[in-house]
Coordinates of C-alpha atoms and ligand atoms in Angstrom, one line a residue:
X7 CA -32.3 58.2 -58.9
X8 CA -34.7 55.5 -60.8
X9 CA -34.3 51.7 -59.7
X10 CA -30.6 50.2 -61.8
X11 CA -33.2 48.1 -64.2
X12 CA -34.7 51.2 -65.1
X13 CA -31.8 53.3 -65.3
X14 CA -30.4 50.8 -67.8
X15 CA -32.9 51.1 -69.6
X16 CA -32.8 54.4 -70.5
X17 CA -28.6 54.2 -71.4
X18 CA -29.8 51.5 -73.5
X19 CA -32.6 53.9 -75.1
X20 CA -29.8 56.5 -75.3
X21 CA -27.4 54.5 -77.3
X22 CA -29.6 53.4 -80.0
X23 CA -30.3 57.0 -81.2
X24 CA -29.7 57.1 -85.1
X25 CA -28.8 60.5 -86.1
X26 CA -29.3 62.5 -89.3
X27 CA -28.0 65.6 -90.0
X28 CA -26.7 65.7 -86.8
X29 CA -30.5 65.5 -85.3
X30 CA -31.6 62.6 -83.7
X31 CA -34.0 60.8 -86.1
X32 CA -34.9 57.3 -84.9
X33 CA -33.3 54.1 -82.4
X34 CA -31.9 51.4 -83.7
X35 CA -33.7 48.3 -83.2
X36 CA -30.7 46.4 -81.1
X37 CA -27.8 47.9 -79.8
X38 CA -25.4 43.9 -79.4
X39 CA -22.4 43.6 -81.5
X40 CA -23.4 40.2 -82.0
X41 CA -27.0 40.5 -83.8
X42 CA -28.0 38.3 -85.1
X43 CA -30.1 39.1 -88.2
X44 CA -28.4 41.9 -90.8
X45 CA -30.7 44.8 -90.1
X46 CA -31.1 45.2 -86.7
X47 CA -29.0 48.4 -86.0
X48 CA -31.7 49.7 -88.2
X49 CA -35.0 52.0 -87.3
X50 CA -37.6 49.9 -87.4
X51 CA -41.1 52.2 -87.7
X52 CA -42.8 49.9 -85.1
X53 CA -39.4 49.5 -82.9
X54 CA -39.3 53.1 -82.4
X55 CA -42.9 53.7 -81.2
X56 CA -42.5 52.5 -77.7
X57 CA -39.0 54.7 -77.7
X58 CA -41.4 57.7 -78.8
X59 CA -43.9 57.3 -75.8
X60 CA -40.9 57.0 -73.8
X61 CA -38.8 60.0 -75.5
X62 CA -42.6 62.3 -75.1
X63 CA -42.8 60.9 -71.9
X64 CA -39.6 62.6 -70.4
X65 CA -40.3 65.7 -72.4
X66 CA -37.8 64.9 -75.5
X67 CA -40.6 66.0 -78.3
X68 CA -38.6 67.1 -80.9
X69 CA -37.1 63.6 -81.2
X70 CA -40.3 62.5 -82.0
X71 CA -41.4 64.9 -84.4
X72 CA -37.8 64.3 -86.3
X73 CA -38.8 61.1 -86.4
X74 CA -42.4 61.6 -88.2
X75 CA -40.4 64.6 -90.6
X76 CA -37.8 61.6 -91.6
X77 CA -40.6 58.9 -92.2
X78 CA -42.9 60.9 -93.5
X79 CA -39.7 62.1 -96.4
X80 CA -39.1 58.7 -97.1
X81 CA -42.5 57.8 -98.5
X82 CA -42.6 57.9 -102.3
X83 CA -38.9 56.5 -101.8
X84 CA -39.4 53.5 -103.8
X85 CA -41.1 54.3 -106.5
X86 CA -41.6 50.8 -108.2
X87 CA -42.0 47.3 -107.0
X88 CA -41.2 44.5 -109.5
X89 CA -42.8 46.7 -112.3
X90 CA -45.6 48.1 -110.3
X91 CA -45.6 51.8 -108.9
X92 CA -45.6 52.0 -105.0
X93 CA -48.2 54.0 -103.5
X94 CA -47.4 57.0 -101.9
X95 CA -49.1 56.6 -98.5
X96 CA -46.8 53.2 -98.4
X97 CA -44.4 53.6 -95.2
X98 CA -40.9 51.6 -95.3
X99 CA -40.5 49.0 -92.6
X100 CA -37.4 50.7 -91.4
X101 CA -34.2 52.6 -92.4
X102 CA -30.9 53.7 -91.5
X103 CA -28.3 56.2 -92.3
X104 CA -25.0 55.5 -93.9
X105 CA -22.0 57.7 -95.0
X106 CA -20.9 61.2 -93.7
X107 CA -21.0 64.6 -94.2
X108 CA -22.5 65.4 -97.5
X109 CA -22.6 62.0 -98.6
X110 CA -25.2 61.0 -95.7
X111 CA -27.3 58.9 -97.1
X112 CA -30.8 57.8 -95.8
X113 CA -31.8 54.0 -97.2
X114 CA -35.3 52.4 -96.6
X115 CA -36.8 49.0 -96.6
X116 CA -40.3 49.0 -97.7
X117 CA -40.2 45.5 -98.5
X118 CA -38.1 45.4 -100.9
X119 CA -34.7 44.3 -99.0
X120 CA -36.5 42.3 -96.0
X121 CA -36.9 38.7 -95.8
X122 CA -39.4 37.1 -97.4
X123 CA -39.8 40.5 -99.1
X124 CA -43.1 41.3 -96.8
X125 CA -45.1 44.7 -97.1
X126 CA -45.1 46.8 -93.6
X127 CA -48.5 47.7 -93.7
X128 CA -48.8 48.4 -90.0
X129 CA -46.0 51.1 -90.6
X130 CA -48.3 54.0 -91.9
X131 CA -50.8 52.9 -89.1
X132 CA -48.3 53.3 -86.7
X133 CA -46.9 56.7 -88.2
X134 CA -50.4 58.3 -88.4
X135 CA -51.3 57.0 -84.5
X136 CA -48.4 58.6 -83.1
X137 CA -48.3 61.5 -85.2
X138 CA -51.9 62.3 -83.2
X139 CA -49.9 61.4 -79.9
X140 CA -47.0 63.5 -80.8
X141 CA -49.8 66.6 -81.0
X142 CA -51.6 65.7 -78.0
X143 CA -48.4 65.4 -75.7
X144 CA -46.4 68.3 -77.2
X145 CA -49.6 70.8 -78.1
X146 CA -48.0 71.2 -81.9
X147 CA -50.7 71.6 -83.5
X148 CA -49.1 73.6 -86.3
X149 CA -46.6 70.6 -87.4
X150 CA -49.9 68.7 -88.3
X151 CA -51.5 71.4 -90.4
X152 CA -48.5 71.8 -92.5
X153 CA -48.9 71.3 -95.8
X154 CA -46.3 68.0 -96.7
X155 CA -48.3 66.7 -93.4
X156 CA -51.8 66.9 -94.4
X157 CA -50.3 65.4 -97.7
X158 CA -48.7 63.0 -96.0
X159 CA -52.2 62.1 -94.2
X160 CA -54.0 62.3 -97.2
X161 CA -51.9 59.7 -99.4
X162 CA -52.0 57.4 -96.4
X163 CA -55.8 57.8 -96.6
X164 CA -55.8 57.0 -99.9
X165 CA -54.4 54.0 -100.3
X166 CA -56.2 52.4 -97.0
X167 CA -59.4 53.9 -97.8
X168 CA -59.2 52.5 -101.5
X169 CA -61.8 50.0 -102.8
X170 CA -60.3 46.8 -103.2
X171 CA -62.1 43.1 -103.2
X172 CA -63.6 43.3 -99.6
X173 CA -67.1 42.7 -98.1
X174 CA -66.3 44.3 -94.9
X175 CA -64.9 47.2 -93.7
X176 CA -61.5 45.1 -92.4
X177 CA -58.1 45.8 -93.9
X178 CA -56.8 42.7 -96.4
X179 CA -53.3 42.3 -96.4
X180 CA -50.5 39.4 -97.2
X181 CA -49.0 37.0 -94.5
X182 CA -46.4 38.4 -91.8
X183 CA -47.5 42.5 -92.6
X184 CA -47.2 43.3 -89.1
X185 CA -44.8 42.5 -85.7
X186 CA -45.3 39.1 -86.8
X187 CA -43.2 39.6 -89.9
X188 CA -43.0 36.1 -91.1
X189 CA -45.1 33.6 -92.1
X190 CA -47.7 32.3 -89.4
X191 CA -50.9 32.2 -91.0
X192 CA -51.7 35.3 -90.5
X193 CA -53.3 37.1 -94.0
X194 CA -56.2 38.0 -94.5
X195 CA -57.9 40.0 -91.8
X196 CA -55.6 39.8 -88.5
X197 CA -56.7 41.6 -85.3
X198 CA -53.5 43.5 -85.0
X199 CA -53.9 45.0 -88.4
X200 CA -57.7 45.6 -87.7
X201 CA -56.6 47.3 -84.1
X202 CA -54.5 49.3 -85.4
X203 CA -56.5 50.4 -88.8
X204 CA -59.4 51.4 -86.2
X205 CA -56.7 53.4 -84.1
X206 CA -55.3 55.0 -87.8
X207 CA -58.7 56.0 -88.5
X208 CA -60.0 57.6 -85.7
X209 CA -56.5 59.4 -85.4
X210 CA -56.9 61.0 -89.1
X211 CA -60.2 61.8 -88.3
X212 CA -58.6 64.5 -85.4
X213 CA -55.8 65.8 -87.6
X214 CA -57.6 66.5 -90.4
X215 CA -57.4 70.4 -91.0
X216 CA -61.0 71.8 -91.3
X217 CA -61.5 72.2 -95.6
X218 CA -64.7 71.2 -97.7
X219 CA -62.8 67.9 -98.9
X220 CA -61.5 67.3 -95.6
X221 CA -65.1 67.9 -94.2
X222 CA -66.1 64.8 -96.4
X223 CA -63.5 62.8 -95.6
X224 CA -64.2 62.9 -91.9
X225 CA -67.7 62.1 -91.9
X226 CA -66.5 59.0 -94.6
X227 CA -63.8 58.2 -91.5
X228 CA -66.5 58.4 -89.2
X229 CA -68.5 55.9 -91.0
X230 CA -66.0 53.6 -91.6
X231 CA -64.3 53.5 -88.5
X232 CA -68.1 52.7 -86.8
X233 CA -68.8 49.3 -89.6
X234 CA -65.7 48.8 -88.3
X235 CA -66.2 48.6 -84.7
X236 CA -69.5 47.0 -85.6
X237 CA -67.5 44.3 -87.9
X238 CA -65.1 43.6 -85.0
X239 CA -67.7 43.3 -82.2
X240 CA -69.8 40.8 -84.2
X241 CA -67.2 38.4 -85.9
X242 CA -64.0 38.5 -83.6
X243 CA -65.6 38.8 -80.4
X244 CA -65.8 35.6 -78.6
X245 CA -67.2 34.4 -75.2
X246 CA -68.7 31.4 -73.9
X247 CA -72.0 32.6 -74.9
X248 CA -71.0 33.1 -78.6
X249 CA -68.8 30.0 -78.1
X250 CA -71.6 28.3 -77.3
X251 CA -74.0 29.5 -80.3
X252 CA -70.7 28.9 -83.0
X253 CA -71.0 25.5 -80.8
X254 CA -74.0 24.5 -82.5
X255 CA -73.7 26.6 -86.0
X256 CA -75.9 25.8 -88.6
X257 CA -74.2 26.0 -91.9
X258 CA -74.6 26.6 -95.7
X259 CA -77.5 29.2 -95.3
X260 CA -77.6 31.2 -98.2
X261 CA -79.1 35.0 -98.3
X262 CA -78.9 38.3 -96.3
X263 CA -80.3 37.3 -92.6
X264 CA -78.6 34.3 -91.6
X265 CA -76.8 34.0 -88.8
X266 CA -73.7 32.0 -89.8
X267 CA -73.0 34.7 -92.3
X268 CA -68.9 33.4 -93.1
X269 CA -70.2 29.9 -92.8
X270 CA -68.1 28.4 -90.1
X271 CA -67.9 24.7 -90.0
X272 CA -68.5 24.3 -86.0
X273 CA -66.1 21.4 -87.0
X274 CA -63.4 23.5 -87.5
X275 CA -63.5 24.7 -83.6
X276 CA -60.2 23.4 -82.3
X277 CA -59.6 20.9 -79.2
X278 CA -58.0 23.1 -77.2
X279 CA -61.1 25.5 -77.3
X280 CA -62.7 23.5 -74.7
X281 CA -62.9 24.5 -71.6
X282 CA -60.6 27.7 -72.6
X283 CA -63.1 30.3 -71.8
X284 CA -65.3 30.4 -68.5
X285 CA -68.4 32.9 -68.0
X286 CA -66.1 35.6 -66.9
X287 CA -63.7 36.0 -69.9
X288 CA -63.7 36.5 -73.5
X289 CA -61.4 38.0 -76.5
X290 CA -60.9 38.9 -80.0
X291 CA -59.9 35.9 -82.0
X292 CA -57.1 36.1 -84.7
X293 CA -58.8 36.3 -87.9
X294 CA -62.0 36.2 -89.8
X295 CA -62.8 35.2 -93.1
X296 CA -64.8 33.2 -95.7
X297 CA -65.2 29.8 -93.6
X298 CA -62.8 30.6 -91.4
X299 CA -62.1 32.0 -87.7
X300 CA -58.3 31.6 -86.6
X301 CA -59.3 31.3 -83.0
X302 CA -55.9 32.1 -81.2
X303 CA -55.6 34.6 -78.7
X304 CA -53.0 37.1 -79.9
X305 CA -51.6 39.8 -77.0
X306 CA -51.1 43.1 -79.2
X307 CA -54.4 42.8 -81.0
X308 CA -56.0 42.7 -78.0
X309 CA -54.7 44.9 -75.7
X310 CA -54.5 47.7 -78.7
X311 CA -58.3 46.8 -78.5
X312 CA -58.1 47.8 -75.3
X313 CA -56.4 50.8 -75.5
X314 CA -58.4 52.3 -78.9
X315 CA -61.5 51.8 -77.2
X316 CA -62.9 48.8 -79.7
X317 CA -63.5 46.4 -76.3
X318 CA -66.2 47.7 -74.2
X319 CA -65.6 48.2 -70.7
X320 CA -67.1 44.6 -70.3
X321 CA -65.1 42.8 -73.1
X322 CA -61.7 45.0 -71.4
X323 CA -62.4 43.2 -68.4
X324 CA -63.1 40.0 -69.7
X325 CA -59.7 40.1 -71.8
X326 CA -58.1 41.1 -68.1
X327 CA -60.0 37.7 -66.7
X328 CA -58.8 35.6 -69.2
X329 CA -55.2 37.1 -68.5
X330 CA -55.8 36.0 -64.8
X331 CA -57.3 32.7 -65.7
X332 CA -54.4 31.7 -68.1
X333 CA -51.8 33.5 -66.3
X334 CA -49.0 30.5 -66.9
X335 CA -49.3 30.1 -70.7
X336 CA -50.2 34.2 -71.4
X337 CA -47.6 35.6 -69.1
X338 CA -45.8 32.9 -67.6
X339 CA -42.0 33.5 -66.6
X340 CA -41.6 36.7 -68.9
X341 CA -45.0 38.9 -70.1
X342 CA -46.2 38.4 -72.2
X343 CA -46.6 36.2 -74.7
X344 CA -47.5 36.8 -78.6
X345 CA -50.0 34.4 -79.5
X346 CA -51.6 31.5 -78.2
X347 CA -51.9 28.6 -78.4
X348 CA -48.5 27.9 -80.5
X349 CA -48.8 26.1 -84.0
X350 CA -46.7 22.3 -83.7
X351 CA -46.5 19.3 -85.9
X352 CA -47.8 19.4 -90.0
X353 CA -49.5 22.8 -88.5
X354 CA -46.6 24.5 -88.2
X355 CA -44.7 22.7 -91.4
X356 CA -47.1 23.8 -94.0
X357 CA -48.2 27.3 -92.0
X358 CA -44.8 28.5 -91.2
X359 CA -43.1 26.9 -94.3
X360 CA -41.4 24.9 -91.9
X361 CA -39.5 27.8 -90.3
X362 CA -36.7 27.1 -87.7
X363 CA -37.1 30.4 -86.1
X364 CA -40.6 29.9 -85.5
X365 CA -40.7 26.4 -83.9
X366 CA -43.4 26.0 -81.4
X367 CA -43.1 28.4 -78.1
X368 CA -40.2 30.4 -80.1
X369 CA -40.2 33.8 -81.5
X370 CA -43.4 34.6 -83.1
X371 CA -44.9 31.1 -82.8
X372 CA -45.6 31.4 -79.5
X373 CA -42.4 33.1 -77.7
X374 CA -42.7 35.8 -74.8
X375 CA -42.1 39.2 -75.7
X376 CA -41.1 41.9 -73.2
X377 CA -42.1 44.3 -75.6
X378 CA -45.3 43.6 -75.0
X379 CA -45.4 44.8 -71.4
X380 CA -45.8 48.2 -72.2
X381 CA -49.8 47.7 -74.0
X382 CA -50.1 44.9 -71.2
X383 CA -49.2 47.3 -68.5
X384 CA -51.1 50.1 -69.9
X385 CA -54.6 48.3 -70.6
X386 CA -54.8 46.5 -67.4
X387 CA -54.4 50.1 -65.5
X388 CA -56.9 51.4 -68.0
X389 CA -59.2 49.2 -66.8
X390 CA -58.6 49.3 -63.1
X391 CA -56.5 46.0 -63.0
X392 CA -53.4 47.3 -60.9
X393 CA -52.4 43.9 -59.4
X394 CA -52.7 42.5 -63.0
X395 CA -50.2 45.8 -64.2
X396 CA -48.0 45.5 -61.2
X397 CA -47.5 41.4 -61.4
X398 CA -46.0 41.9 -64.8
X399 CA -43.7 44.8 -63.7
X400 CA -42.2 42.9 -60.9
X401 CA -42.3 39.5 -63.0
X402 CA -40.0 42.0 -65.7
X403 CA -37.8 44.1 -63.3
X404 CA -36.3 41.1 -61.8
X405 CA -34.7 39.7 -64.6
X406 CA -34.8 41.4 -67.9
X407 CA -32.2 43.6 -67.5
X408 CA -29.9 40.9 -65.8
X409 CA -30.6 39.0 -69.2
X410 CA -29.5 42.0 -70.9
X411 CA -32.4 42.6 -72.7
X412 CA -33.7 39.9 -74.9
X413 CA -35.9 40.1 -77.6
X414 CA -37.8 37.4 -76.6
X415 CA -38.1 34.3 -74.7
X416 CA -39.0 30.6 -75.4
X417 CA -41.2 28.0 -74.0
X418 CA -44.3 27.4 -73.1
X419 CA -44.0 29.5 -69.7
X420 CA -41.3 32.0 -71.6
X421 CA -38.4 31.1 -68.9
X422 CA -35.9 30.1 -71.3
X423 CA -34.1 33.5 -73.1
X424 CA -35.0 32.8 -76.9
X425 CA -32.3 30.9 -78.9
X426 CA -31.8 33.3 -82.0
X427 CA -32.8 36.0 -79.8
X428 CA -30.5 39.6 -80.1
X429 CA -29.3 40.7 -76.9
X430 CA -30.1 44.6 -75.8
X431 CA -33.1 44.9 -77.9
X432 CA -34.8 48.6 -77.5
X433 CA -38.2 47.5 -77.6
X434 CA -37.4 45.2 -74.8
X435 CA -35.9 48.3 -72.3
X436 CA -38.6 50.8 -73.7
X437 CA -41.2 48.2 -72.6
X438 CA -39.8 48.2 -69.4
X439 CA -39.9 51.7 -69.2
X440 CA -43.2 52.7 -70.0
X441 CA -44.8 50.7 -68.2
X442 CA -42.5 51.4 -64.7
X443 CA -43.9 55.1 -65.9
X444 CA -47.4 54.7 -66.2
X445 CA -47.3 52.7 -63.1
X446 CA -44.9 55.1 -61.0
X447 CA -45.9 58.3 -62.3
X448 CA -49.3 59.8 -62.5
X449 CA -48.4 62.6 -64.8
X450 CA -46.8 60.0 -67.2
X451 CA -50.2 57.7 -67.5
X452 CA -52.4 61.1 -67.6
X453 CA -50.0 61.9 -70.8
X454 CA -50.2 58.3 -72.7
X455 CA -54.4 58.4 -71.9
X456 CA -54.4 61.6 -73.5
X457 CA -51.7 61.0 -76.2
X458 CA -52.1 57.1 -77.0
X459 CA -55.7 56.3 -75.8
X460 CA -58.4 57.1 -78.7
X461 CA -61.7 56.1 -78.0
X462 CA -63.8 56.2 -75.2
X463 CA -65.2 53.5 -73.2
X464 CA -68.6 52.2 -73.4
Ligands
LIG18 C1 -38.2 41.3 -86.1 C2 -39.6 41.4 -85.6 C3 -40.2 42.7 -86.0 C4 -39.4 43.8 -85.5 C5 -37.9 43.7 -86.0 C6 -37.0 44.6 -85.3 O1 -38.2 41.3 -87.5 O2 -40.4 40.3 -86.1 O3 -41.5 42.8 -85.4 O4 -39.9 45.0 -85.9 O5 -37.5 42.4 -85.6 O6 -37.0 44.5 -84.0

């Protein structure tokens, strides 16, 4: 009989299933009467991937694999955006099911309904990762070689492989296309997006069935996703030794073999920088681009880092060390939290369009997400950090579920339960979850290395 936290977790997991057809399909995003934002009893396609490791977990494949069928029908859905035609490898945000019988009804969100009408980009990323992982865990190869699902993986390709205005091989997208759904300076070239492009990439790359265009399209993967790596290892990596040389930036050199390529104004380095990052630690800053480097430390990109194999087994450790040496502000009272450090003052009027939700240390600006223990958990045993992995557990068991299951916390230590936060969030118990699993049960972390974990470490 698992611990009562655990165990409540999985009723909570239970009752969110959406069903279509009378098959299981998806989880809603919070199961409390009293949400408090329209569309949270719908499937979100980022909510439901921690309920996916959990469902493949305990052996409940086929929930999974509904889930990739129903997505995967949905794209080409909305066919045209304010007069231009949606691409086909676009994946809605989330959906739900309405009606009965023969007038069930399926209706998606690519955009189109949610606020600030932003574009899920990370949902096709998402699909295609744990479409691999779904193969891996359940041994189906056949479902991937169908004919809508190579389709499926080709339009995806297509529209993320298509030239557009770059000079790297990063994905460019609009403010708020990812978990952080809102504005919070982050377009242009986030880490989570990058992370999780890398991760898309070298997942396509194993489910592509053998053909002569398929043939070409791997070895154009293959080259990609390695500028890539190479991209991410030379502009977002930072420790004190690169610190120290953006410390002292020359700027304005014009031609191919500078060395302050984006032209970083060392001015631009913020206060809080200093002293941040001792011998022993390191990360992947925010965002890169023309003159810019948005050098806040934010959780999923890194630990997704982690986990697809983009940090070598140095930089993992050093993203572990910095975890240890900021232990308060990163994990605090509830792990862990989204981004550091939060925006305050004109920063946060003009960046966040003076959002109320997103004051500092709330929500996205700063808040602590229990969601987030699940890629937390999983990196740090990855890497050999157990008392790292087993910290958070016990920080989590102790009070989440007594909380009933925020979404998220505030404060600068995450000890206050957020103020517009839903109650009995999934993602919250599914954290919980997963990362009891990979913990407690060897068979379950031997699953999510094979299923979740993509590249190797150097
Ligand atoms: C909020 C979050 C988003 C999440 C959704 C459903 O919009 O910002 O990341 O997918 O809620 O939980």
């Amino acid at each position: 009989m698992p611990e009562p936290s655990i165990q409540s977790a999985y009723d909570l997991l239970e009752r969110s299933l959406i069903y279509h057809r009378g098959r299981p399909v998806g989880t809603a995003a919070a199961c409390d009467d009293r949400v408090v934002a329209a569309n949270y009893n719908e499937c979100f396609v980022r909510d439901f991937v921690p309920s996916a490791l959990a469902f493949l977990m305990s052996g409940r494949q086929e929930i999974v694999r509904n889930f990739l069928e129903t997505v995967m029908d949905l794209s080409g859905h909305q066919q045209v955006m304010q007069g231009h035609k949606r691409s086909m490898g676009l994946m809605p945000a989330s959906f739900h099911v309405v009606g009965q019988g023969e007038e069930e009804q399926v209706i998606t969100d690519f955009g189109d309904r949610a606020i600030g009408r932003v574009t899920p980009v990370d949902s096709a990323l998402w699909w295609m990762i744990l479409l691999r992982a779904y193969v891996v865990a359940s041994g189906d190869d056949e479902f991937a070689a169908r004919e809508d699902v190579q389709r499926c993986i080709s339009n995806i390709l297509d529209l993320y492989l298509r030239e557009r205005f770059e000079s790297s091989p990063t994905l460019l997208v609009p403010d708020a296309a990812f978990m952080i759904d809102r504005r919070m300076a982050v377009y242009g070239y986030p880490l989570e997006i990058q992370a999780l492009y890398y991760g898309m990439l070298l997942a396509a790359r194993e489910l592509l069935v053998s053909s002569e265009r398929n043939n070409k399209l791997v070895s154009d993967l293959s080259a990609l996703s390695d500028a890539l790596l190479e991209h991410l290892q030379h502009y977002y990596w930072i420790d004190r030794q690169r610190f120290n040389q953006m410390h002292r930036f020359e700027s304005e050199q014009f031609g191919r073999d500078v060395v302050n390529k984006l032209n970083v104004y060392p001015e631009s380095i913020p206060g809080w920088m200093d002293g941040w990052l001792n011998a022993r630690s390191g990360y992947f800053v925010g965002n890169v681009g023309p003159g810019r480097i948005d050098f806040r430390f934010f959780a999923q990109g890194n630990l997704l880092s982690i986990l697809f194999g983009i940090a070598s087994g140095g930089q993992a450790q050093s993203i572990m060390n910095l975890y240890l040496k900021h232990w308060d502000a990163l994990v605090g009272e509830m792990p862990v939290k989204i981004l550091f450090p939060a925006m305050v003052g004109d920063k946060w009027r003009f960046s966040t369009g003076s959002d109320p939700k997103n004051v500092p240390y709330s929500y996205h600006n700063g808040g602590n997400w229990p969601v987030l223990l699940w890629p937390f958990v999983t990196a740090a045993v990855r890497v050999g950090r157990m008392e790292l992995a087993e910290q958070a557990l016990d920080i989590t068991k102790k009070r989440l579920a007594q909380d009933n299951w925020p979404e998220y916390y505030d404060g600068r230590l995450g000890d206050l339960i957020g103020r517009r936060a839903n109650f009995f969030q999934v993602w919250s118990a599914t954290g919980l979850i997963i990362a009891h699993e990979v913990l407690e049960n060897p068979d379950s972390r031997a699953l999510l290395d094979r299923a979740l974990i993509t590249g190797e470490h150097r």
